CSV table of C-alpha atoms in Angstrom, one decimal:
chain,number,residue,atom,x,y,z
V,53,UNK,CA,161.3,137.3,75.1
V,54,UNK,CA,158.7,135.2,76.9
V,55,UNK,CA,160.5,132.2,78.2
V,56,UNK,CA,159.1,128.6,78.4
V,57,UNK,CA,160.4,125.6,80.2
V,58,UNK,CA,160.7,123.4,77.1
V,59,UNK,CA,160.7,124.3,73.4
V,60,UNK,CA,159.7,121.3,71.2
V,61,UNK,CA,161.0,121.6,67.7
V,62,UNK,CA,159.1,119.4,65.3
V,63,UNK,CA,155.4,118.3,65.3
V,64,UNK,CA,155.6,114.7,64.0
V,65,UNK,CA,154.6,111.7,66.2
V,66,UNK,CA,157.7,112.1,68.4
V,67,UNK,CA,157.3,115.9,69.0
V,68,UNK,CA,153.6,115.6,69.5
V,69,UNK,CA,154.0,112.7,72.0
V,70,UNK,CA,156.4,114.8,74.0
V,71,UNK,CA,154.0,117.7,73.9
V,72,UNK,CA,151.2,115.5,75.2
V,73,UNK,CA,153.4,114.1,78.0
V,74,UNK,CA,154.6,117.6,79.0
V,75,UNK,CA,151.1,118.9,79.1
V,76,UNK,CA,150.0,116.0,81.3
V,77,UNK,CA,152.8,116.9,83.7
V,78,UNK,CA,152.0,120.6,83.8
V,79,UNK,CA,155.3,121.7,82.2
V,80,UNK,CA,155.2,125.0,80.3
V,81,UNK,CA,156.2,124.4,76.7
V,82,UNK,CA,155.8,125.5,73.1
V,83,UNK,CA,155.8,123.4,69.9
V,84,UNK,CA,157.1,124.8,66.6
V,85,UNK,CA,157.2,123.2,63.2
V,86,UNK,CA,158.7,124.3,59.9
V,87,UNK,CA,155.9,122.8,57.8
V,88,UNK,CA,152.6,124.4,56.8
V,89,UNK,CA,150.5,121.7,58.5
V,90,UNK,CA,150.2,118.1,59.8
V,91,UNK,CA,151.4,115.1,57.7
V,92,UNK,CA,149.3,114.4,54.6
V,93,UNK,CA,150.8,111.0,53.8
V,94,UNK,CA,151.1,108.0,56.0
V,95,UNK,CA,154.8,107.4,56.5
V,96,UNK,CA,155.0,105.3,59.7
V,97,UNK,CA,152.3,102.8,60.3
V,98,UNK,CA,153.0,100.2,63.0
V,99,UNK,CA,152.2,101.0,66.7
V,100,UNK,CA,153.8,98.3,68.9
V,101,UNK,CA,152.2,97.0,72.1
V,102,UNK,CA,154.8,98.8,74.3
V,103,UNK,CA,153.9,102.1,72.6
V,104,UNK,CA,150.2,101.3,73.2
V,105,UNK,CA,151.1,101.1,76.9
V,106,UNK,CA,152.8,104.5,76.6
V,107,UNK,CA,149.7,105.9,74.9
V,108,UNK,CA,147.5,104.4,77.6
V,109,UNK,CA,149.5,106.3,80.2
V,110,UNK,CA,149.2,109.5,78.1
V,111,UNK,CA,145.4,109.0,77.9
V,112,UNK,CA,145.1,108.6,74.1
V,113,UNK,CA,145.1,104.9,73.6
V,114,UNK,CA,141.3,104.5,73.2
V,115,UNK,CA,141.2,106.8,70.3
V,116,UNK,CA,144.3,105.2,68.7
V,117,UNK,CA,142.7,101.8,69.0
V,118,UNK,CA,139.3,103.0,67.6
V,119,UNK,CA,141.0,104.3,64.4
V,120,UNK,CA,143.5,101.5,63.9
V,121,UNK,CA,143.6,98.0,62.3
V,122,UNK,CA,144.9,95.2,64.6
V,123,UNK,CA,147.4,92.7,63.1
V,124,UNK,CA,146.7,89.2,64.3
V,125,UNK,CA,149.6,87.5,62.4
V,126,UNK,CA,152.5,87.9,60.0
V,127,UNK,CA,153.0,85.3,57.3
V,128,UNK,CA,156.0,85.0,55.0
V,129,UNK,CA,155.2,83.3,51.6
V,130,UNK,CA,157.4,82.0,48.8
V,131,UNK,CA,156.5,80.3,45.5
V,132,UNK,CA,152.8,80.5,46.3
V,133,UNK,CA,153.2,78.7,49.7
V,134,UNK,CA,153.0,79.9,53.3
V,135,UNK,CA,156.3,79.4,55.2
V,136,UNK,CA,154.6,79.7,58.6
V,137,UNK,CA,153.1,82.4,60.8
V,138,UNK,CA,154.0,84.6,63.7
V,139,UNK,CA,150.7,84.9,65.5
V,140,UNK,CA,149.8,87.6,68.0
V,141,UNK,CA,147.3,85.6,70.1
V,142,UNK,CA,145.7,87.0,73.2
V,143,UNK,CA,148.1,85.1,75.5
V,144,UNK,CA,151.3,85.7,73.5
V,145,UNK,CA,152.4,88.9,75.2
V,146,UNK,CA,152.4,90.0,78.8
V,147,UNK,CA,150.3,93.1,79.1
V,148,UNK,CA,147.0,94.7,78.2
V,149,UNK,CA,147.9,94.9,74.4
V,150,UNK,CA,148.4,91.6,72.7
V,151,UNK,CA,149.3,92.7,69.2
V,152,UNK,CA,150.5,95.6,67.1
V,153,UNK,CA,148.1,97.9,65.3
V,154,UNK,CA,148.3,99.7,62.0
V,155,UNK,CA,147.5,103.4,61.8
V,156,UNK,CA,148.5,105.9,59.2
V,157,UNK,CA,151.0,108.4,60.6
V,158,UNK,CA,148.6,111.2,59.7
V,159,UNK,CA,145.9,109.7,61.8
V,160,UNK,CA,148.3,109.1,64.7
V,161,UNK,CA,149.2,112.8,64.6
V,162,UNK,CA,145.6,113.7,64.4
V,163,UNK,CA,144.8,111.9,67.6
V,164,UNK,CA,147.7,113.6,69.4
V,165,UNK,CA,146.8,117.0,68.0
V,166,UNK,CA,143.1,116.6,69.0
V,167,UNK,CA,144.3,115.7,72.5
V,168,UNK,CA,146.5,118.7,72.7
V,169,UNK,CA,143.7,121.0,71.4
V,170,UNK,CA,141.6,119.7,74.3
V,171,UNK,CA,144.2,121.1,76.6
V,172,UNK,CA,144.4,124.4,74.8
V,173,UNK,CA,147.7,123.6,73.0
V,174,UNK,CA,148.3,124.4,69.3
V,175,UNK,CA,151.4,124.0,67.1
V,176,UNK,CA,153.1,127.1,65.7
V,177,UNK,CA,153.4,126.2,62.0
V,178,UNK,CA,155.7,127.7,59.4
V,179,UNK,CA,158.3,128.3,62.1
V,180,UNK,CA,161.7,127.0,61.0
V,181,UNK,CA,164.6,126.9,63.4
V,182,UNK,CA,167.8,128.3,61.8
V,183,UNK,CA,170.1,128.4,64.8
V,184,UNK,CA,170.4,128.2,68.5
V,185,UNK,CA,172.6,129.6,71.3
V,186,UNK,CA,173.1,128.2,74.8
V,187,UNK,CA,174.1,129.6,78.1
V,188,UNK,CA,174.0,128.3,81.7
V,189,UNK,CA,170.4,129.2,82.2
V,190,UNK,CA,168.8,128.1,78.9
V,191,UNK,CA,168.6,128.1,75.1
V,192,UNK,CA,167.7,130.8,72.7
V,193,UNK,CA,166.2,129.4,69.4
V,194,UNK,CA,166.5,131.6,66.4
V,195,UNK,CA,163.7,131.2,63.8
V,196,UNK,CA,163.7,132.0,60.1
V,197,UNK,CA,161.0,134.6,60.8
V,198,UNK,CA,163.5,136.5,62.9
V,199,UNK,CA,161.7,135.5,66.1
V,200,UNK,CA,163.8,134.3,69.0
V,201,UNK,CA,162.4,131.9,71.6
V,202,UNK,CA,163.9,131.5,75.0
V,203,UNK,CA,163.5,128.1,76.8
V,204,UNK,CA,165.2,126.4,79.7
V,205,UNK,CA,165.5,123.3,77.6
V,206,UNK,CA,165.1,122.5,73.9
V,207,UNK,CA,164.2,119.1,72.3
V,208,UNK,CA,164.8,118.5,68.6
V,209,UNK,CA,162.1,116.2,67.2
V,210,UNK,CA,162.5,117.7,63.7
V,211,UNK,CA,163.1,114.5,61.7
V,212,UNK,CA,165.9,113.1,59.6
V,213,UNK,CA,167.0,116.5,58.3
V,214,UNK,CA,167.0,118.0,61.8
V,215,UNK,CA,168.1,121.6,62.0
V,216,UNK,CA,168.5,121.1,65.7
V,217,UNK,CA,171.0,118.3,65.2
V,218,UNK,CA,172.9,120.3,62.7
V,219,UNK,CA,173.0,123.3,65.0
V,220,UNK,CA,174.4,121.2,67.8
V,221,UNK,CA,177.1,119.8,65.6
V,222,UNK,CA,176.1,116.2,66.2
V,223,UNK,CA,177.4,113.5,63.9
V,224,UNK,CA,174.9,111.4,62.0
V,225,UNK,CA,176.9,108.5,60.7
V,226,UNK,CA,175.7,105.6,58.8
V,227,UNK,CA,175.0,104.5,55.2
V,228,UNK,CA,172.4,104.5,52.4
V,229,UNK,CA,170.9,101.4,51.1
V,230,UNK,CA,171.3,101.0,47.4
V,231,UNK,CA,168.2,98.9,46.9
V,232,UNK,CA,165.2,100.0,44.9
V,233,UNK,CA,162.2,100.9,47.1
V,234,UNK,CA,158.7,101.5,45.8
V,235,UNK,CA,155.4,101.8,47.8
V,236,UNK,CA,151.7,102.1,47.2
V,237,UNK,CA,148.7,102.5,49.5
V,238,UNK,CA,145.7,101.1,47.7
V,239,UNK,CA,142.7,98.7,47.9
V,240,UNK,CA,143.0,95.0,47.1
V,241,UNK,CA,140.7,92.2,46.3
V,242,UNK,CA,142.2,88.8,47.2
V,243,UNK,CA,141.5,85.7,49.2
V,244,UNK,CA,144.1,86.3,52.0
V,245,UNK,CA,143.1,87.3,55.6
V,246,UNK,CA,142.7,91.1,56.0
V,247,UNK,CA,144.2,91.2,59.6
V,248,UNK,CA,147.4,89.4,58.5
V,249,UNK,CA,150.6,91.0,57.3
V,250,UNK,CA,152.1,89.1,54.3
V,251,UNK,CA,155.6,89.1,53.0
V,252,UNK,CA,156.3,87.7,49.5
V,253,UNK,CA,159.9,86.5,49.5
V,254,UNK,CA,161.4,86.5,46.1
V,255,UNK,CA,164.8,86.1,44.4
V,256,UNK,CA,165.0,89.8,43.6
V,257,UNK,CA,163.9,90.9,47.1
V,258,UNK,CA,160.5,91.0,48.9
V,259,UNK,CA,157.1,92.6,48.8
V,260,UNK,CA,155.5,93.4,52.2
V,261,UNK,CA,151.8,93.8,52.4
V,262,UNK,CA,150.4,95.6,55.5
V,263,UNK,CA,146.7,95.9,56.3
V,264,UNK,CA,145.4,99.4,57.0
V,265,UNK,CA,141.7,98.5,57.3
V,266,UNK,CA,138.7,98.7,55.1
V,267,UNK,CA,140.3,96.8,52.3
V,268,UNK,CA,143.3,99.2,52.0
V,269,UNK,CA,146.9,97.8,52.2
V,270,UNK,CA,150.3,99.2,52.0
V,271,UNK,CA,152.5,97.4,49.5
V,272,UNK,CA,156.3,97.9,49.8
V,273,UNK,CA,158.4,96.3,47.1
V,274,UNK,CA,162.1,96.1,47.7
V,275,UNK,CA,164.4,95.0,44.9
V,276,UNK,CA,168.1,94.5,44.9
V,277,UNK,CA,168.5,96.9,42.1
V,278,UNK,CA,166.3,99.4,40.3
V,279,UNK,CA,165.3,98.1,36.9
V,280,UNK,CA,167.0,100.1,34.0
V,281,UNK,CA,163.6,101.0,32.5
V,282,UNK,CA,161.9,101.9,35.8
V,283,UNK,CA,160.3,105.4,35.7
V,284,UNK,CA,160.8,107.9,38.6
V,285,UNK,CA,157.1,107.5,39.4
V,286,UNK,CA,156.4,103.8,40.1
V,287,UNK,CA,153.5,102.0,38.4
V,288,UNK,CA,150.7,100.0,40.0
V,289,UNK,CA,151.6,97.2,37.5
V,290,UNK,CA,155.0,96.7,39.3
V,291,UNK,CA,153.0,95.6,42.4
V,292,UNK,CA,150.3,93.7,40.5
V,293,UNK,CA,152.9,91.6,38.7
V,294,UNK,CA,154.1,90.2,42.1
V,295,UNK,CA,150.6,89.2,43.1
V,296,UNK,CA,150.0,87.6,39.8
V,297,UNK,CA,153.2,85.6,40.0
V,298,UNK,CA,152.8,84.6,43.7
V,299,UNK,CA,149.0,84.0,43.9
V,300,UNK,CA,148.1,83.3,40.3
V,301,UNK,CA,146.8,85.3,37.4
V,302,UNK,CA,143.5,87.0,38.3
V,303,UNK,CA,143.5,85.9,41.9
V,304,UNK,CA,144.2,89.4,43.3
V,305,UNK,CA,143.5,92.9,42.0
V,306,UNK,CA,144.9,96.2,43.1
V,307,UNK,CA,142.9,99.4,42.6
V,308,UNK,CA,142.0,102.9,44.1
V,309,UNK,CA,145.5,104.2,44.6
V,310,UNK,CA,145.8,106.6,47.6
V,311,UNK,CA,149.6,107.2,47.4
V,312,UNK,CA,152.4,105.8,45.3
V,313,UNK,CA,156.1,106.7,45.7
V,314,UNK,CA,159.7,105.7,45.1
V,315,UNK,CA,162.1,106.4,48.0
V,316,UNK,CA,165.5,105.8,49.5
V,317,UNK,CA,166.4,104.3,52.9
V,318,UNK,CA,169.2,105.1,55.2
V,319,UNK,CA,170.6,103.9,58.5
V,320,UNK,CA,172.2,106.6,60.6
V,321,UNK,CA,172.5,107.6,64.3
V,322,UNK,CA,173.8,110.5,66.3
V,323,UNK,CA,176.8,110.2,68.7
V,324,UNK,CA,175.0,112.0,71.5
V,325,UNK,CA,171.5,112.6,72.6
V,326,UNK,CA,172.3,115.6,74.7
V,327,UNK,CA,174.4,118.8,74.3
V,328,UNK,CA,174.0,121.1,77.2
V,329,UNK,CA,170.4,122.0,77.5
V,330,UNK,CA,169.4,120.7,74.1
V,331,UNK,CA,168.4,117.1,73.2
V,332,UNK,CA,167.4,115.2,70.1
V,333,UNK,CA,164.8,112.4,69.8
V,334,UNK,CA,163.2,110.2,67.2
V,335,UNK,CA,164.3,110.6,63.5
V,336,UNK,CA,166.5,113.5,64.5
V,337,UNK,CA,168.6,111.0,66.5
V,338,UNK,CA,168.2,107.7,64.6
V,339,UNK,CA,166.9,106.5,61.3
V,340,UNK,CA,166.7,102.9,59.9
V,341,UNK,CA,164.7,100.6,57.7
V,342,UNK,CA,161.0,100.0,58.4
V,343,UNK,CA,161.8,96.3,59.0
V,344,UNK,CA,159.9,95.2,62.1
V,345,UNK,CA,158.1,98.5,62.5
V,346,UNK,CA,160.4,99.9,65.1
V,347,UNK,CA,161.3,103.5,64.1
V,348,UNK,CA,158.3,105.7,65.2
V,349,UNK,CA,157.9,103.5,68.3
V,350,UNK,CA,161.5,104.1,69.3
V,351,UNK,CA,161.1,107.8,68.9
V,352,UNK,CA,157.9,108.0,71.0
V,353,UNK,CA,159.6,106.0,73.7
V,354,UNK,CA,162.6,108.3,73.5
V,355,UNK,CA,160.5,111.3,74.6
V,356,UNK,CA,158.5,109.2,77.1
V,357,UNK,CA,161.9,108.6,78.8
V,358,UNK,CA,162.8,112.2,78.7
V,359,UNK,CA,159.6,114.0,79.8
V,360,UNK,CA,159.5,112.8,83.4
V,361,UNK,CA,163.1,113.6,83.9
V,362,UNK,CA,162.6,117.2,82.6
V,363,UNK,CA,159.6,117.6,84.9
V,364,UNK,CA,161.6,116.6,88.0
V,365,UNK,CA,164.6,118.8,87.1
V,366,UNK,CA,162.4,121.8,86.3
V,367,UNK,CA,160.6,121.4,89.6
V,368,UNK,CA,164.0,121.2,91.5
V,369,UNK,CA,163.1,117.7,92.6
V,370,UNK,CA,166.1,116.2,90.8
V,371,UNK,CA,169.5,117.3,89.8
V,372,UNK,CA,170.9,117.9,86.4
V,373,UNK,CA,172.6,114.5,86.3
V,374,UNK,CA,169.2,112.9,85.9
V,375,UNK,CA,169.1,114.3,82.4
V,376,UNK,CA,172.4,112.6,81.4
V,377,UNK,CA,170.6,109.3,81.8
V,378,UNK,CA,168.5,110.1,78.8
V,379,UNK,CA,171.4,109.5,76.5
V,380,UNK,CA,172.8,106.7,78.6
V,381,UNK,CA,169.5,104.8,78.4
V,382,UNK,CA,168.1,105.6,75.0
V,383,UNK,CA,171.3,105.7,72.8
V,384,UNK,CA,172.0,102.0,73.4
V,385,UNK,CA,168.3,101.1,72.7
V,386,UNK,CA,168.5,102.9,69.3
V,387,UNK,CA,171.8,101.2,68.5
V,388,UNK,CA,170.3,97.8,69.2
V,389,UNK,CA,167.2,98.6,67.0
V,390,UNK,CA,169.5,99.8,64.2
V,391,UNK,CA,171.6,96.6,64.3
V,392,UNK,CA,168.5,94.4,64.4
V,393,UNK,CA,166.6,96.1,61.6
V,394,UNK,CA,169.8,96.3,59.4
V,395,UNK,CA,170.4,92.5,60.0
V,396,UNK,CA,166.8,91.7,59.2
V,397,UNK,CA,166.7,93.8,56.1
V,398,UNK,CA,170.0,92.6,54.6
V,399,UNK,CA,169.6,88.9,55.4
V,400,UNK,CA,165.8,88.3,55.1
V,401,UNK,CA,164.2,91.2,53.2
V,402,UNK,CA,166.6,92.6,50.7
V,403,UNK,CA,167.5,89.3,49.1
V,404,UNK,CA,171.2,90.1,48.8
V,405,UNK,CA,172.3,87.0,50.7
V,406,UNK,CA,172.3,84.1,48.3
V,407,UNK,CA,172.7,81.5,51.0
V,408,UNK,CA,169.6,82.8,52.9
V,409,UNK,CA,167.6,82.9,49.7
V,410,UNK,CA,168.5,79.2,49.1
V,411,UNK,CA,167.8,78.0,52.6
V,412,UNK,CA,164.9,80.1,53.8
V,413,UNK,CA,162.1,78.0,52.2
V,414,UNK,CA,163.5,75.0,54.2
V,415,UNK,CA,164.5,76.7,57.4
V,416,UNK,CA,161.6,79.2,58.0
V,417,UNK,CA,158.8,76.5,58.3
V,418,UNK,CA,160.8,74.8,61.0
V,419,UNK,CA,161.6,78.0,62.8
V,420,UNK,CA,158.1,79.3,62.6
V,421,UNK,CA,156.7,76.0,63.7
V,422,UNK,CA,158.2,76.5,67.1
V,423,UNK,CA,155.9,78.3,69.5
V,424,UNK,CA,158.8,79.3,71.7
V,425,UNK,CA,160.6,81.0,68.7
V,426,UNK,CA,157.5,82.7,67.4
V,427,UNK,CA,156.5,83.9,70.9
V,428,UNK,CA,160.1,85.2,71.4
V,429,UNK,CA,160.0,87.0,68.1
V,430,UNK,CA,156.6,88.6,68.9
V,431,UNK,CA,158.0,89.9,72.3
V,432,UNK,CA,161.1,91.3,70.6
V,433,UNK,CA,159.2,93.1,67.9
V,434,UNK,CA,156.6,94.4,70.4
V,435,UNK,CA,159.4,96.2,72.2
V,436,UNK,CA,158.2,94.8,75.5
V,437,UNK,CA,161.7,93.4,76.1
V,438,UNK,CA,163.5,96.7,75.7
V,439,UNK,CA,165.3,97.3,78.9
V,440,UNK,CA,167.7,99.8,80.6
V,441,UNK,CA,169.5,97.3,82.8
V,442,UNK,CA,172.9,99.0,82.2
V,443,UNK,CA,171.7,102.4,83.2
V,444,UNK,CA,173.5,104.0,86.1
V,445,UNK,CA,170.2,105.0,87.7
V,446,UNK,CA,168.7,101.5,88.1
V,447,UNK,CA,169.7,99.0,90.8
V,448,UNK,CA,169.0,95.5,92.1
V,449,UNK,CA,170.0,96.0,95.7
V,450,UNK,CA,169.9,92.3,96.4
V,451,UNK,CA,170.2,89.3,94.1
V,452,UNK,CA,167.0,87.8,92.7
V,453,UNK,CA,167.6,84.5,91.0
V,454,UNK,CA,164.7,85.1,88.6
V,455,UNK,CA,161.9,87.5,87.7
V,456,UNK,CA,162.2,91.0,86.4
V,457,UNK,CA,165.3,93.0,87.3
V,458,UNK,CA,165.9,96.6,87.8
V,459,UNK,CA,165.9,98.2,84.3
V,460,UNK,CA,163.2,95.8,83.0
V,461,UNK,CA,159.7,96.9,82.0
V,462,UNK,CA,157.5,96.3,85.1
V,463,UNK,CA,155.0,93.5,84.3
V,464,UNK,CA,151.4,93.8,85.3
V,465,UNK,CA,150.1,91.7,88.1
V,466,UNK,CA,147.0,91.6,90.3
V,467,UNK,CA,147.2,91.7,94.1
V,468,UNK,CA,145.1,92.4,97.2
V,469,UNK,CA,146.0,95.6,98.9
V,470,UNK,CA,145.9,96.4,102.6
V,471,UNK,CA,142.5,97.8,102.0
V,472,UNK,CA,141.2,94.4,101.1
V,473,UNK,CA,140.5,95.3,97.5
V,474,UNK,CA,142.0,93.9,94.3
V,475,UNK,CA,144.5,96.1,92.6
V,476,UNK,CA,146.8,95.8,89.6
V,477,UNK,CA,150.3,97.1,89.1
V,478,UNK,CA,149.4,98.8,85.8
V,479,UNK,CA,146.5,100.7,87.4
V,480,UNK,CA,149.0,102.4,89.7
V,481,UNK,CA,151.4,103.3,86.9
V,482,UNK,CA,149.0,105.7,85.1
V,483,UNK,CA,150.0,108.6,87.3
V,484,UNK,CA,152.9,110.9,86.8
V,485,UNK,CA,155.4,109.9,89.5
V,486,UNK,CA,157.4,106.9,90.7
V,487,UNK,CA,155.5,104.2,92.5
V,488,UNK,CA,157.1,102.3,95.3
V,489,UNK,CA,155.5,98.9,95.9
V,490,UNK,CA,155.9,97.4,99.3
V,491,UNK,CA,155.2,93.8,100.2
V,492,UNK,CA,155.0,92.6,103.9
V,493,UNK,CA,156.5,95.7,105.4
V,494,UNK,CA,156.0,96.9,109.0
V,495,UNK,CA,153.9,99.9,109.8
V,496,UNK,CA,156.9,102.0,110.9
V,497,UNK,CA,158.7,101.0,107.6
V,498,UNK,CA,155.6,102.1,105.6
V,499,UNK,CA,155.6,105.5,107.3
V,500,UNK,CA,159.3,105.9,106.5
V,501,UNK,CA,158.8,104.9,102.9
V,502,UNK,CA,155.9,107.3,102.5
V,503,UNK,CA,158.1,110.2,103.8
V,504,UNK,CA,160.9,109.1,101.5
V,505,UNK,CA,158.7,109.2,98.4
V,506,UNK,CA,157.1,112.5,99.3
V,507,UNK,CA,157.1,114.8,96.2
V,508,UNK,CA,158.4,112.2,93.8
V,509,UNK,CA,155.8,109.4,93.9
V,510,UNK,CA,153.4,107.2,95.7
V,511,UNK,CA,153.6,104.1,98.0
V,512,UNK,CA,151.4,101.1,97.3
V,513,UNK,CA,151.2,98.2,99.8
V,514,UNK,CA,150.6,94.8,98.4
V,515,UNK,CA,149.2,92.5,101.1
V,516,UNK,CA,148.6,89.2,99.2
V,517,UNK,CA,148.5,88.0,95.6
V,518,UNK,CA,149.7,84.8,94.0
V,519,UNK,CA,150.0,86.5,90.6
V,520,UNK,CA,152.2,89.2,92.1
V,521,UNK,CA,154.5,86.7,93.8
V,522,UNK,CA,154.8,84.7,90.6
V,523,UNK,CA,155.5,87.6,88.2
V,524,UNK,CA,157.9,89.4,90.5
V,525,UNK,CA,159.4,86.3,92.3
V,526,UNK,CA,159.3,88.1,95.6
V,527,UNK,CA,159.4,85.1,98.0
V,528,UNK,CA,157.5,85.1,101.3
V,529,UNK,CA,159.4,87.9,103.1
V,530,UNK,CA,159.3,91.6,102.9
V,531,UNK,CA,160.3,93.3,99.6
V,532,UNK,CA,160.2,96.7,97.9
V,533,UNK,CA,160.6,97.8,94.3
V,534,UNK,CA,160.2,101.2,92.7
V,535,UNK,CA,158.7,101.6,89.2
V,536,UNK,CA,159.8,104.7,87.4
V,537,UNK,CA,157.3,107.0,85.6
V,538,UNK,CA,158.2,105.4,82.3
V,539,UNK,CA,157.2,101.9,83.5
V,540,UNK,CA,160.7,100.5,84.1
V,541,UNK,CA,161.8,99.1,87.5
V,542,UNK,CA,164.3,101.5,89.0
V,543,UNK,CA,165.1,99.7,92.2
V,544,UNK,CA,164.4,96.3,93.6
V,545,UNK,CA,165.3,94.6,96.9
V,546,UNK,CA,164.1,92.0,99.3
V,547,UNK,CA,164.3,92.4,103.0
V,548,UNK,CA,162.9,95.1,105.2
V,549,UNK,CA,165.8,97.5,105.2
V,550,UNK,CA,165.1,101.0,103.9
V,551,UNK,CA,168.7,102.3,103.5
V,552,UNK,CA,168.9,100.7,100.0
V,553,UNK,CA,165.8,102.5,98.7
V,554,UNK,CA,167.1,105.8,100.2
V,555,UNK,CA,170.6,105.5,98.7
V,556,UNK,CA,169.2,104.6,95.3
V,557,UNK,CA,166.7,107.5,95.3
V,558,UNK,CA,169.5,109.9,96.1
V,559,UNK,CA,171.7,108.6,93.3
V,560,UNK,CA,169.0,108.3,90.7
V,561,UNK,CA,167.5,111.8,91.3
V,562,UNK,CA,170.9,113.4,92.0
V,563,UNK,CA,169.7,114.9,95.2
V,564,UNK,CA,169.7,114.4,99.0
V,565,UNK,CA,166.7,112.9,100.7
V,566,UNK,CA,165.4,113.6,104.2
């Protein structure tokens, strides 16, 4: 058997994102998928600002943005009236991407596949995993075709019915929602703004309307119960009747159906993300409602967390314990997402809480009238506030009263380097390794820091910059902070001592430094 470093099982958005990132890092890998070809239908839609940052680092964001529909606001409506808006204005979010975008999953996959093709990578289709065996050196994957693939590590990105998860014996506990879910992608003629997502809140549930561009919308109708006379195949009239009741007869018209389905929703999650040399990610690890558009984004960020760790371990630049941090960091994130989406679904969307149904028309206008609340909601949905502060491999060596902490996403900021030119934090995060930023350090300290980071990252010296001092709350004295390859702050300290950086690096990478 010809061995590879990493076998990626599953070629949806999560698996393809992992493949793109492994290719960028020069890791030898192979991608297999049980299906005959890429997705035909558009399951996931929303790409959040944090995932756009990830795609920017991967080198695919320009094509994603070119094909997608930006969302400028989300507006709940009830009884024909707007209850307020959550706006994604240019200054709402900190970072280069101010708002989520809508892109059919099939098109997202197409962008990733085209990028991989440009690197000479193709997906091996009609290749279903039926079993796997592990030993101290790697994993042997057994395919339905009889082929066996040997890899040092295996990552299951093979969806909610994951064969990898089953082969590893992982639990997938949770529940199934008993509501009735129907969905249609079609064109609409109506007077509402095209770049705004709309939610019609009703006594029997909700109908969400999401813009896909060029007059096409996705309509998702959620009812507390399936009507007794409802056919297995939903009818366009079931969506049209909501628009007629909410906007008025003849005000809106649905036509040119692209896809119409009835489906079920579940909330489930694995107990572990790692078993030996095998991992799970995306829907293979967690599934939940589409409330807030979090699912696909969480999966893509799973593998963005894992890829750089695999590269360092495969290159013998880090010890095996670094891979344990994948579960320790991403499992809590998925658990938080599951709790949040379940709460939002049951209390705001599904219409099962009679108290909420009674109060929301009075409470929502007040809540959404607060810029603080809407800005906070936009940041949470965008996933910019996801953090790994409780990870064992992040550390604030000294107390900072404010500003970003170790484990937070590193904010962007402009500064003047020692070369006298203007730089930005994000511009230095597009590489593959860690980046150590140093502020007001001596020449001898800089030499020591450069030697310390040799082989795992770069050193950038910030000389001056009001924006940098404001965003990072550095003070006037010397300070250093290390941003990990996934954009999170790994270590942060003030003062000129280097021992703290050295100790953290040894702990985080599970290796001795020189």
